[in-house]
mmCIF file with all atom_site columns, C-alpha atoms and ligand atoms in Angstrom:
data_model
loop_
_atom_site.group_PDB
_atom_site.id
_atom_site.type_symbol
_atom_site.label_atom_id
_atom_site.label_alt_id
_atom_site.label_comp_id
_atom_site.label_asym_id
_atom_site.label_entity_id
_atom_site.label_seq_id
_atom_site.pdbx_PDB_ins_code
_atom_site.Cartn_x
_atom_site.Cartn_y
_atom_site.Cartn_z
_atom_site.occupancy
_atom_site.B_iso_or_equiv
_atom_site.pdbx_formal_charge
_atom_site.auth_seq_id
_atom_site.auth_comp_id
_atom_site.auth_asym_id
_atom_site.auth_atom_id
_atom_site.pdbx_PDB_model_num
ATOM   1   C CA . UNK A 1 1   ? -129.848 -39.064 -278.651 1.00 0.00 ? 1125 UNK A CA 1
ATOM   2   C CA . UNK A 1 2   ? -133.240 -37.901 -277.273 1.00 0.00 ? 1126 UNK A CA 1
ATOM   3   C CA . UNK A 1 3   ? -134.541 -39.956 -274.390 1.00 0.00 ? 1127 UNK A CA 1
ATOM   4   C CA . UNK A 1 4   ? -137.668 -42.402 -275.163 1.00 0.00 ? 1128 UNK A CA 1
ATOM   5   C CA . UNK A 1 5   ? -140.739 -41.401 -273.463 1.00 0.00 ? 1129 UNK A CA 1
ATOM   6   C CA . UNK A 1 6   ? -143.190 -42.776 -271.383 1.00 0.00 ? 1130 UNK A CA 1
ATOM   7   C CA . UNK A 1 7   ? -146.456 -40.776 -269.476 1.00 0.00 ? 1131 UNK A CA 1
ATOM   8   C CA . UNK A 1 8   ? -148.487 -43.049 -267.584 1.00 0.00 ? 1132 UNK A CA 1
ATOM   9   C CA . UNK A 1 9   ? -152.113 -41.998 -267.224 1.00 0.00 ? 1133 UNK A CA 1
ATOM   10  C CA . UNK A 1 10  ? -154.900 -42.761 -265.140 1.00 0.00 ? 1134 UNK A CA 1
ATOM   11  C CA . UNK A 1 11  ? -157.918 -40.799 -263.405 1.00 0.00 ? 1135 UNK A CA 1
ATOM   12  C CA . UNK A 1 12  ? -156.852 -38.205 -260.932 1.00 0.00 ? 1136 UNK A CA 1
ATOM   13  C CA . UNK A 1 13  ? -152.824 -38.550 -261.430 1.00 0.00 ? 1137 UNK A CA 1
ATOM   14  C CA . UNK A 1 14  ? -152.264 -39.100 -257.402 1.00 0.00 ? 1138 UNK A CA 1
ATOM   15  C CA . UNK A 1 15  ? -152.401 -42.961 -257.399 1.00 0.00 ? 1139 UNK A CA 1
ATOM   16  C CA . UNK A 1 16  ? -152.147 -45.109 -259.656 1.00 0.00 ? 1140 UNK A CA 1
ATOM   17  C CA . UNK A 1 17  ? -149.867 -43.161 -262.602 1.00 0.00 ? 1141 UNK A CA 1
ATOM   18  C CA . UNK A 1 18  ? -147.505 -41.668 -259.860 1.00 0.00 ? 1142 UNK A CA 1
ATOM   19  C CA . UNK A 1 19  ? -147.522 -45.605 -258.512 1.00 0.00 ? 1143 UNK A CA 1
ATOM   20  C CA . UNK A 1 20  ? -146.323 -46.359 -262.090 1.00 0.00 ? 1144 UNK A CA 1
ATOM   21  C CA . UNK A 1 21  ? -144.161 -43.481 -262.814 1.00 0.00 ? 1145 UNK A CA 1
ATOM   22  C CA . UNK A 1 22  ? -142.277 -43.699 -259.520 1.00 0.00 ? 1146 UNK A CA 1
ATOM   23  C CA . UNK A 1 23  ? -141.559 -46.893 -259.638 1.00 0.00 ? 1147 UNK A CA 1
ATOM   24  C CA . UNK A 1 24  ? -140.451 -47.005 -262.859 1.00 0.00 ? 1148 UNK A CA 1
ATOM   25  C CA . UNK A 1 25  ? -138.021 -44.130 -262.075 1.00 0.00 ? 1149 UNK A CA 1
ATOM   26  C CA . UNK A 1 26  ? -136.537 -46.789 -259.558 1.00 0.00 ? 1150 UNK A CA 1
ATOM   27  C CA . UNK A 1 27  ? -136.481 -49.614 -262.019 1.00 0.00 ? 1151 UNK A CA 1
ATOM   28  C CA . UNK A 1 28  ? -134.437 -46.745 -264.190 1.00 0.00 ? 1152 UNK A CA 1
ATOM   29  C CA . UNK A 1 29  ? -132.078 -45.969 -261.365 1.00 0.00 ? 1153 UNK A CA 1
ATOM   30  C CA . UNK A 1 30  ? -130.908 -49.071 -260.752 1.00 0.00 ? 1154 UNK A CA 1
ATOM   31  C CA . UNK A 1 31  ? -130.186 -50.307 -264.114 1.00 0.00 ? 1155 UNK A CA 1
ATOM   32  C CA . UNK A 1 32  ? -128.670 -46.960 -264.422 1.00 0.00 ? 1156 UNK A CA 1
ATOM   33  C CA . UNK A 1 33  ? -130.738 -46.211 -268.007 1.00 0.00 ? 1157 UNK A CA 1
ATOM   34  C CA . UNK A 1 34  ? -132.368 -42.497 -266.200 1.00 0.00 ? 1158 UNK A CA 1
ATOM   35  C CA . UNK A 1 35  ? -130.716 -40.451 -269.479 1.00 0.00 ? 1159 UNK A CA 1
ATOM   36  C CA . UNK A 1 36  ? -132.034 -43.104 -271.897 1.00 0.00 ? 1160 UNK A CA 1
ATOM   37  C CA . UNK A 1 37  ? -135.728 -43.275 -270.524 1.00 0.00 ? 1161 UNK A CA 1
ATOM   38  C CA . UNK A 1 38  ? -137.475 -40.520 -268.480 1.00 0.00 ? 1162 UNK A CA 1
ATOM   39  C CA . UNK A 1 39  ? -141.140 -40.628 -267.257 1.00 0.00 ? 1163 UNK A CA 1
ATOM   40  C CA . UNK A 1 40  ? -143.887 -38.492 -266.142 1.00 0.00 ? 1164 UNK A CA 1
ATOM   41  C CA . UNK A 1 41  ? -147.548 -38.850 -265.488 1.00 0.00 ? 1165 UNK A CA 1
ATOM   42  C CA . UNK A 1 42  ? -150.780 -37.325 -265.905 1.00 0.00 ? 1166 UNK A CA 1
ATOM   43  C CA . UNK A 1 43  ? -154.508 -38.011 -265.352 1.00 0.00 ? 1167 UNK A CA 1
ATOM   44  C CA . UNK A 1 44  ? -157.509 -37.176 -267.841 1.00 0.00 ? 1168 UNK A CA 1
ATOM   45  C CA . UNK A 1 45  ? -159.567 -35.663 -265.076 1.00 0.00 ? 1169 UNK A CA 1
ATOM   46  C CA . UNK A 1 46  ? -158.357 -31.977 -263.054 1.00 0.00 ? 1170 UNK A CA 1
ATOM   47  C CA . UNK A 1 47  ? -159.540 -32.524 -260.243 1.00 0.00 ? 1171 UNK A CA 1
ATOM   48  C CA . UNK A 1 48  ? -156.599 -33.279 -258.271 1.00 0.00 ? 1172 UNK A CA 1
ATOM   49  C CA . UNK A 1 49  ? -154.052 -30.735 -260.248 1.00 0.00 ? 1173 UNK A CA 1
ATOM   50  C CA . UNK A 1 50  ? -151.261 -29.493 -258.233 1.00 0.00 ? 1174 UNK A CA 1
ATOM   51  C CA . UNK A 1 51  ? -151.722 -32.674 -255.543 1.00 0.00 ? 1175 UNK A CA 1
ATOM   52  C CA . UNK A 1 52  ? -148.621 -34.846 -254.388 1.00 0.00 ? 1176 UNK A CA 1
ATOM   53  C CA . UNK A 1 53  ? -149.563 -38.874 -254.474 1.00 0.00 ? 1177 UNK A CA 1
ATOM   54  C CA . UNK A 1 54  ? -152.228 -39.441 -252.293 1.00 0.00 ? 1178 UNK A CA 1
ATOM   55  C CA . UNK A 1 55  ? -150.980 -40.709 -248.856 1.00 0.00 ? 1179 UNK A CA 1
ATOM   56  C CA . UNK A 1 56  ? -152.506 -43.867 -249.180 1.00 0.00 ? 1180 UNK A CA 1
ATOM   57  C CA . UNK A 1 57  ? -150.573 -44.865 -252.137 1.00 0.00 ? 1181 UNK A CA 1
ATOM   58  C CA . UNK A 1 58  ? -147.385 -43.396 -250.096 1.00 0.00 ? 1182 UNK A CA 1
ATOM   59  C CA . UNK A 1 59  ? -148.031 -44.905 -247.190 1.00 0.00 ? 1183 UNK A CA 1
ATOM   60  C CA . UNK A 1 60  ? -147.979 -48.537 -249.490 1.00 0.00 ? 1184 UNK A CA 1
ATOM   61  C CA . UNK A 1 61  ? -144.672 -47.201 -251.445 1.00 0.00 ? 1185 UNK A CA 1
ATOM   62  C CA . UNK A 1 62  ? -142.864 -46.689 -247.922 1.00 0.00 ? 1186 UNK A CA 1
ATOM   63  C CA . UNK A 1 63  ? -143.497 -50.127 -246.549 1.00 0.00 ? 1187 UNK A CA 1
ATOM   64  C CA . UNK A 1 64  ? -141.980 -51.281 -250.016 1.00 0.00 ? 1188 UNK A CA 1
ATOM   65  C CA . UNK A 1 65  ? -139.229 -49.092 -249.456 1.00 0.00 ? 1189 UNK A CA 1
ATOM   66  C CA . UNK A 1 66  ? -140.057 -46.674 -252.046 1.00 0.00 ? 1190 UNK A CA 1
ATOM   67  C CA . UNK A 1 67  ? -141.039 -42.703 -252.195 1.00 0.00 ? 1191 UNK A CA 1
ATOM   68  C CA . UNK A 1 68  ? -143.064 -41.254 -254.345 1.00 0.00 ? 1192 UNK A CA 1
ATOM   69  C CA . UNK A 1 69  ? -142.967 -38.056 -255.270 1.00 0.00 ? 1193 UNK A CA 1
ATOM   70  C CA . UNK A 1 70  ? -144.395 -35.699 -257.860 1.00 0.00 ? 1194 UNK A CA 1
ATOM   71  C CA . UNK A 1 71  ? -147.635 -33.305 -258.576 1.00 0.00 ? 1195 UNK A CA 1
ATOM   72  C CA . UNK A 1 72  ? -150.429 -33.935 -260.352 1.00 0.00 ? 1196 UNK A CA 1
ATOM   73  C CA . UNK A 1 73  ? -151.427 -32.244 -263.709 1.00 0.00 ? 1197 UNK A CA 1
ATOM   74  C CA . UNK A 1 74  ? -154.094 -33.297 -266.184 1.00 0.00 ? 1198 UNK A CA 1
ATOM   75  C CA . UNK A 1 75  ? -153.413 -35.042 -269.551 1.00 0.00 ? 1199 UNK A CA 1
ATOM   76  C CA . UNK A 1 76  ? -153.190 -32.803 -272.575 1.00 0.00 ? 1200 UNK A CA 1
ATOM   77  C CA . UNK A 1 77  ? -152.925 -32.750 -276.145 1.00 0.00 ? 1201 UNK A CA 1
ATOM   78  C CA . UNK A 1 78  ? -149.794 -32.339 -276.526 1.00 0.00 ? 1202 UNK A CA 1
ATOM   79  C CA . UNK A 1 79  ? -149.194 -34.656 -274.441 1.00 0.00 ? 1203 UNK A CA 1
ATOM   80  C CA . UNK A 1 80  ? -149.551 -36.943 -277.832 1.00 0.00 ? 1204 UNK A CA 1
ATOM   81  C CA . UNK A 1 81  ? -146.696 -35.019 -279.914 1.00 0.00 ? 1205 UNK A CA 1
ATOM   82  C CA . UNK A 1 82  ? -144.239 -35.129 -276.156 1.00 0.00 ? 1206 UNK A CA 1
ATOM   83  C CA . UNK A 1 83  ? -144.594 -38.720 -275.176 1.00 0.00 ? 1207 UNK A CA 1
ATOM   84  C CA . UNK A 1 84  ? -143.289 -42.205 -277.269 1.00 0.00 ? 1208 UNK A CA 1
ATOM   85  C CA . UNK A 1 85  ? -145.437 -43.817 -275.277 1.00 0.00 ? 1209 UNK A CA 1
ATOM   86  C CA . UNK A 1 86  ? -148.645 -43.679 -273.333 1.00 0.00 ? 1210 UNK A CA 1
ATOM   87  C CA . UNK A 1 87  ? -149.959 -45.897 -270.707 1.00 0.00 ? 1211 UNK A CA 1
ATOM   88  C CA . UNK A 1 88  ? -153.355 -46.115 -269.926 1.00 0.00 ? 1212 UNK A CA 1
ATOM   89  C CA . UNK A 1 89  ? -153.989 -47.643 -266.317 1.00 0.00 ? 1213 UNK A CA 1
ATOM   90  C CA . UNK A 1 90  ? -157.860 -48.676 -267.080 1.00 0.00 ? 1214 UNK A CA 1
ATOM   91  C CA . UNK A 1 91  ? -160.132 -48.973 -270.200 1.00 0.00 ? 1215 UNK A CA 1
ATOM   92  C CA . UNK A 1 92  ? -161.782 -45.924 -269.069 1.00 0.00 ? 1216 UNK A CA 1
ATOM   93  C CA . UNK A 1 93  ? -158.809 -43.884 -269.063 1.00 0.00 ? 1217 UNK A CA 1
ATOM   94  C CA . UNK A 1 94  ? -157.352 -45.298 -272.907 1.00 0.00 ? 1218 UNK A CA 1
ATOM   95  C CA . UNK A 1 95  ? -160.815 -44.791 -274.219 1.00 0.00 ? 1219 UNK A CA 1
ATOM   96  C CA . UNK A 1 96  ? -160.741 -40.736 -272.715 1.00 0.00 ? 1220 UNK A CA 1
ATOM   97  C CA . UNK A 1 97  ? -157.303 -40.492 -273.953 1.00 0.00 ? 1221 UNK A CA 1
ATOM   98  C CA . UNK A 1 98  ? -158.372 -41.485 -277.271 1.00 0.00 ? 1222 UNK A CA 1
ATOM   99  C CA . UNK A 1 99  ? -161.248 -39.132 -277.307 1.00 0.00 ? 1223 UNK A CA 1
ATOM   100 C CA . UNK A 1 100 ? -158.650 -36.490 -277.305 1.00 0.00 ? 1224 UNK A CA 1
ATOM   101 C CA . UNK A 1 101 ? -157.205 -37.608 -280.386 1.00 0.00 ? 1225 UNK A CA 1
ATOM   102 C CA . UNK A 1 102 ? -159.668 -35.816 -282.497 1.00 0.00 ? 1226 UNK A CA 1
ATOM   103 C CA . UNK A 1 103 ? -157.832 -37.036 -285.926 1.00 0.00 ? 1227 UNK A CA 1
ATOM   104 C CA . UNK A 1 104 ? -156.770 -40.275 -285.156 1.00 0.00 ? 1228 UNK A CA 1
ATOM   105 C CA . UNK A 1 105 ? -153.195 -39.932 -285.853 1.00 0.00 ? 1229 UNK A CA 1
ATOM   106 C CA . UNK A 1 106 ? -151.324 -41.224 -282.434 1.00 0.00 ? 1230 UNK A CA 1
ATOM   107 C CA . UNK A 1 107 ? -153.554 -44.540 -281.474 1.00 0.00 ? 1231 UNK A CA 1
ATOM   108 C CA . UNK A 1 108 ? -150.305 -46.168 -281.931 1.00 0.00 ? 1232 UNK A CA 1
ATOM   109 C CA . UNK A 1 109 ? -149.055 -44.587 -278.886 1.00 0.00 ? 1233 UNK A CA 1
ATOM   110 C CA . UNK A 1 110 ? -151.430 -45.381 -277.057 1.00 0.00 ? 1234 UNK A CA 1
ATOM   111 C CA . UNK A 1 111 ? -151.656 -49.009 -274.666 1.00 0.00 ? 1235 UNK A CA 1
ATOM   112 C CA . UNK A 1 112 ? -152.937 -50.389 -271.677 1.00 0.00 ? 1236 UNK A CA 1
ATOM   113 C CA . UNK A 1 113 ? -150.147 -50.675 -268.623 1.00 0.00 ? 1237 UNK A CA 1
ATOM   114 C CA . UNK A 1 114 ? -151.393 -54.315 -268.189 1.00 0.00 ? 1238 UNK A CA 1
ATOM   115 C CA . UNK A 1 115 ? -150.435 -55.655 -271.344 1.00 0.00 ? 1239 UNK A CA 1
ATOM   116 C CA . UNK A 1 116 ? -146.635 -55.655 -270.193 1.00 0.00 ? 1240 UNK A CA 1
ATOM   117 C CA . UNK A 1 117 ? -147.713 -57.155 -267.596 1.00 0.00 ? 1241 UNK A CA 1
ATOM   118 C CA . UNK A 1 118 ? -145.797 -61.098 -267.327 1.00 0.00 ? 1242 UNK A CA 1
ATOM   119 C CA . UNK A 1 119 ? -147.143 -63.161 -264.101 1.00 0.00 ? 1243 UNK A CA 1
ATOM   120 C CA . UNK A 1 120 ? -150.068 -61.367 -263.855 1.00 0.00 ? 1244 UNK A CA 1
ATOM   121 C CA . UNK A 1 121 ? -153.596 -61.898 -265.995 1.00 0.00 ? 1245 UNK A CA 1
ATOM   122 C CA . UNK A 1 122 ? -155.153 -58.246 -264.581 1.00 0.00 ? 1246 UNK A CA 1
ATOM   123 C CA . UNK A 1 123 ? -156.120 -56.667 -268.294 1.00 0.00 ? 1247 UNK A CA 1
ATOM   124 C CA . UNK A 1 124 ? -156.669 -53.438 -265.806 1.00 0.00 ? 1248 UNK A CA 1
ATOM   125 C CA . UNK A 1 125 ? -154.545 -51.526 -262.917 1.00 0.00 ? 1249 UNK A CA 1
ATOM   126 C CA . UNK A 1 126 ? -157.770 -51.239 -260.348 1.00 0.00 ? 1250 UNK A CA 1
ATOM   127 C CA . UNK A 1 127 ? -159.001 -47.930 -258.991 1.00 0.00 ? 1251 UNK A CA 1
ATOM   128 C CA . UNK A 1 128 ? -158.141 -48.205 -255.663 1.00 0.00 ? 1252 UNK A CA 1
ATOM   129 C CA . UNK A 1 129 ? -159.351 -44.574 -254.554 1.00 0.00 ? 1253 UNK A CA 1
ATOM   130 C CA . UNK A 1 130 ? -162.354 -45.591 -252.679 1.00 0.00 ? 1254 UNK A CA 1
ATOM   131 C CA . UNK A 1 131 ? -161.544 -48.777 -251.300 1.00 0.00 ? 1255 UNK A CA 1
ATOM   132 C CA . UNK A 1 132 ? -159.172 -49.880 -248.496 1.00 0.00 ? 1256 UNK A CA 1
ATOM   133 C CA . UNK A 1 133 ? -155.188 -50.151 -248.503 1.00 0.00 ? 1257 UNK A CA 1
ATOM   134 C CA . UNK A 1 134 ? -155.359 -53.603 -250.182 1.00 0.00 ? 1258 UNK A CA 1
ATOM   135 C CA . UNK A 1 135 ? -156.690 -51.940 -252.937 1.00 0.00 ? 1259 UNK A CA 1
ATOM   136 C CA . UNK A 1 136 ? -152.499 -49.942 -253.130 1.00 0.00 ? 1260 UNK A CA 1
ATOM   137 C CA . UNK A 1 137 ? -151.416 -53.003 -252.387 1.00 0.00 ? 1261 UNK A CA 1
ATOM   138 C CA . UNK A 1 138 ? -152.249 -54.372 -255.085 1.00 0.00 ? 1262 UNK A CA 1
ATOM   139 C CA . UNK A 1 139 ? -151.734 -51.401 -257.436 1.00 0.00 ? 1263 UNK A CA 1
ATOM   140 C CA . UNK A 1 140 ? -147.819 -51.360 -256.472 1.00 0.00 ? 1264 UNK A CA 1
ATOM   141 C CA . UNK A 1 141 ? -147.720 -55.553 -257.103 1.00 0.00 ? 1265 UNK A CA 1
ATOM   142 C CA . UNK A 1 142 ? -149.503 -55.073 -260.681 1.00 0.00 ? 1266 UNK A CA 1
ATOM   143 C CA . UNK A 1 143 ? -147.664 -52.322 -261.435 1.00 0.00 ? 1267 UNK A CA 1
ATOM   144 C CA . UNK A 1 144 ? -144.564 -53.849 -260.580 1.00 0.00 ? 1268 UNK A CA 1
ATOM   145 C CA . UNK A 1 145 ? -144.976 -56.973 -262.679 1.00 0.00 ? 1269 UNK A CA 1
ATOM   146 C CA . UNK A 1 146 ? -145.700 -54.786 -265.927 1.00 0.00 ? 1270 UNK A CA 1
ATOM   147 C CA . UNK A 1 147 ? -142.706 -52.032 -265.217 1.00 0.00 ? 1271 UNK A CA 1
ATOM   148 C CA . UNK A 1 148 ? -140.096 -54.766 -265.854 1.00 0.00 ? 1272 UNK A CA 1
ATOM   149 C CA . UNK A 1 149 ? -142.422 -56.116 -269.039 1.00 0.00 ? 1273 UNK A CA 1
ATOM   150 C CA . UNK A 1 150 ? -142.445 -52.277 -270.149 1.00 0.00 ? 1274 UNK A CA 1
ATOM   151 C CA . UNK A 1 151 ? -138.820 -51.562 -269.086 1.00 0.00 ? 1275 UNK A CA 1
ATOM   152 C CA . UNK A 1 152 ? -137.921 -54.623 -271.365 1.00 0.00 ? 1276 UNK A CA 1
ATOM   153 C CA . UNK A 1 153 ? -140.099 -53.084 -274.453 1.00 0.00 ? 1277 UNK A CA 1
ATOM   154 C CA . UNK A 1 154 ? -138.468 -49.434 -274.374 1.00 0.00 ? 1278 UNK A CA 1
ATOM   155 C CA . UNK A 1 155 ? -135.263 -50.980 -274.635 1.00 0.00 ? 1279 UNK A CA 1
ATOM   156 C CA . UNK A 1 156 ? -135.833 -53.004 -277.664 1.00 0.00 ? 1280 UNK A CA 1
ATOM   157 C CA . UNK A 1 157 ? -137.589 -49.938 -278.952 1.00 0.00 ? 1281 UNK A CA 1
ATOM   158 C CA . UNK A 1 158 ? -134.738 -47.585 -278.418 1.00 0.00 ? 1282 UNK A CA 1
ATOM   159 C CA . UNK A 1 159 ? -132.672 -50.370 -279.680 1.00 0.00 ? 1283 UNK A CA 1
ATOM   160 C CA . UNK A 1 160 ? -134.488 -50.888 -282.908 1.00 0.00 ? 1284 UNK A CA 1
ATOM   161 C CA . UNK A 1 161 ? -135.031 -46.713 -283.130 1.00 0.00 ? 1285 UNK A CA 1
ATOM   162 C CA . UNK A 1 162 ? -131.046 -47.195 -283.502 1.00 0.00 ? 1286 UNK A CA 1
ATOM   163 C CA . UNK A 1 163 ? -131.104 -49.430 -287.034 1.00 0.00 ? 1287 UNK A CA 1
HETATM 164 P P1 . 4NP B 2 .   ? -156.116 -42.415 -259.661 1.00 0.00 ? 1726 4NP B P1 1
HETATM 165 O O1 . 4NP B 2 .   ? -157.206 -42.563 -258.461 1.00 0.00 ? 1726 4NP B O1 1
HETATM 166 O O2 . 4NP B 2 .   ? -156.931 -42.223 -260.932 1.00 0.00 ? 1726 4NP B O2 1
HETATM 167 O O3 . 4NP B 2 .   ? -155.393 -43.704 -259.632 1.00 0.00 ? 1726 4NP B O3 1
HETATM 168 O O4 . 4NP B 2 .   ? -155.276 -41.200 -259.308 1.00 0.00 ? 1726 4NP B O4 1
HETATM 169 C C1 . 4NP B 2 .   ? -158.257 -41.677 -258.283 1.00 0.00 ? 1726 4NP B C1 1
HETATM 170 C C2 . 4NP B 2 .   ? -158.046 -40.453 -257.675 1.00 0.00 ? 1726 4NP B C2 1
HETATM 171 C C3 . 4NP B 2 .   ? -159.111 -39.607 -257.456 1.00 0.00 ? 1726 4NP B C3 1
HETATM 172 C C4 . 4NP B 2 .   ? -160.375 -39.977 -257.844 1.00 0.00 ? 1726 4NP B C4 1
HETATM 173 C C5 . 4NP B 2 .   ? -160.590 -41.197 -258.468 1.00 0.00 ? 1726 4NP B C5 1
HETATM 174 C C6 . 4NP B 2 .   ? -159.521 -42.045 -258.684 1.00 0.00 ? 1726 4NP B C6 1
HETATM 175 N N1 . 4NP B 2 .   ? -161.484 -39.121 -257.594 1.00 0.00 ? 1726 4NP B N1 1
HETATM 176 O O5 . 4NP B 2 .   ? -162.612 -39.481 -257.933 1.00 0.00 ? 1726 4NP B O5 1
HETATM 177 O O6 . 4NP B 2 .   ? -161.279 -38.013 -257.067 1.00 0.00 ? 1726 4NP B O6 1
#
């Protein structure tokens, strides 16, 4: 069976969607699920293409025990056709994804990382490029509140994809 699939996008692709992807790949390792659900990440702007995560946001991962990895590469259309499912860190970044979908045909792939969230009320994963190192801080607690909601919804999906 093909895997499900999930891109998480934000702005540049060096903090916040390699936050989520990475640490979803851990959530994945140690439920032992990697062949069942894979994950990549992407932003809608270039202007970081072919950057690792920003040290910042590494820097945060490392003092939760976690590396992040990966290099940065800019959403795409077919990026729509590839992916199950597409996770928009902010509203700016869902509405330019959507603005990509020129004939409205994959808006049902497309939601906001925060609504899997399940402690946490955020409706938004913050920018946290131009602030200080709460700001990653916080990105890697949000993020890892809504991984476990998400992890739980790509099972059922792969589950129900089985009927
Ligand atoms: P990200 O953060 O979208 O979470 O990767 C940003 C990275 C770079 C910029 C803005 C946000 N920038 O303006 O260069």
């Amino acid at each position: 069976m093909e895997p499900y699939k999930l891109l998480f996008v934000c702005l540049g692709n060096i903090c916040r969607s390699p936050a989520a992807e990475n640490i979803m790949n851990h959530s994945l390792a140690r439920e032992n699920l990697q062949n069942q659900i894979v994950c990549d990440s992407a932003g809608t702007s270039s202007y970081h293409v072919g950057s690792p995560p920003d040290v910042r946001m590494a820097a945060a991962a490392r003092e939760r025990g976690m590396t992040f990895t990966g290099s940065a590469r800019q959403f795409k259309k077919s990026d729509f056709e590839d992916f199950d499912l597409i996770l928009a860190m902010d509203r700016d970044n869902y509405r330019n994804i959507l603005f990509l979908d020129t004939e409205d045909k994959y808006s049902h792939k497309v939601k906001m990382m925060c609504d899997f969230c399940r402690d946490r009320n955020d409706k938004e994963v913050p920018d946290p490029y131009y602030g200080g190192p709460e700001g990653f801080n916080k990105v890697i607690d949000l993020l890892l509140d809504a991984s476990s909601g998400l992890l739980e919804y790509a099972i059922a999906q792969i589950e129900e994809s089985k009927l």
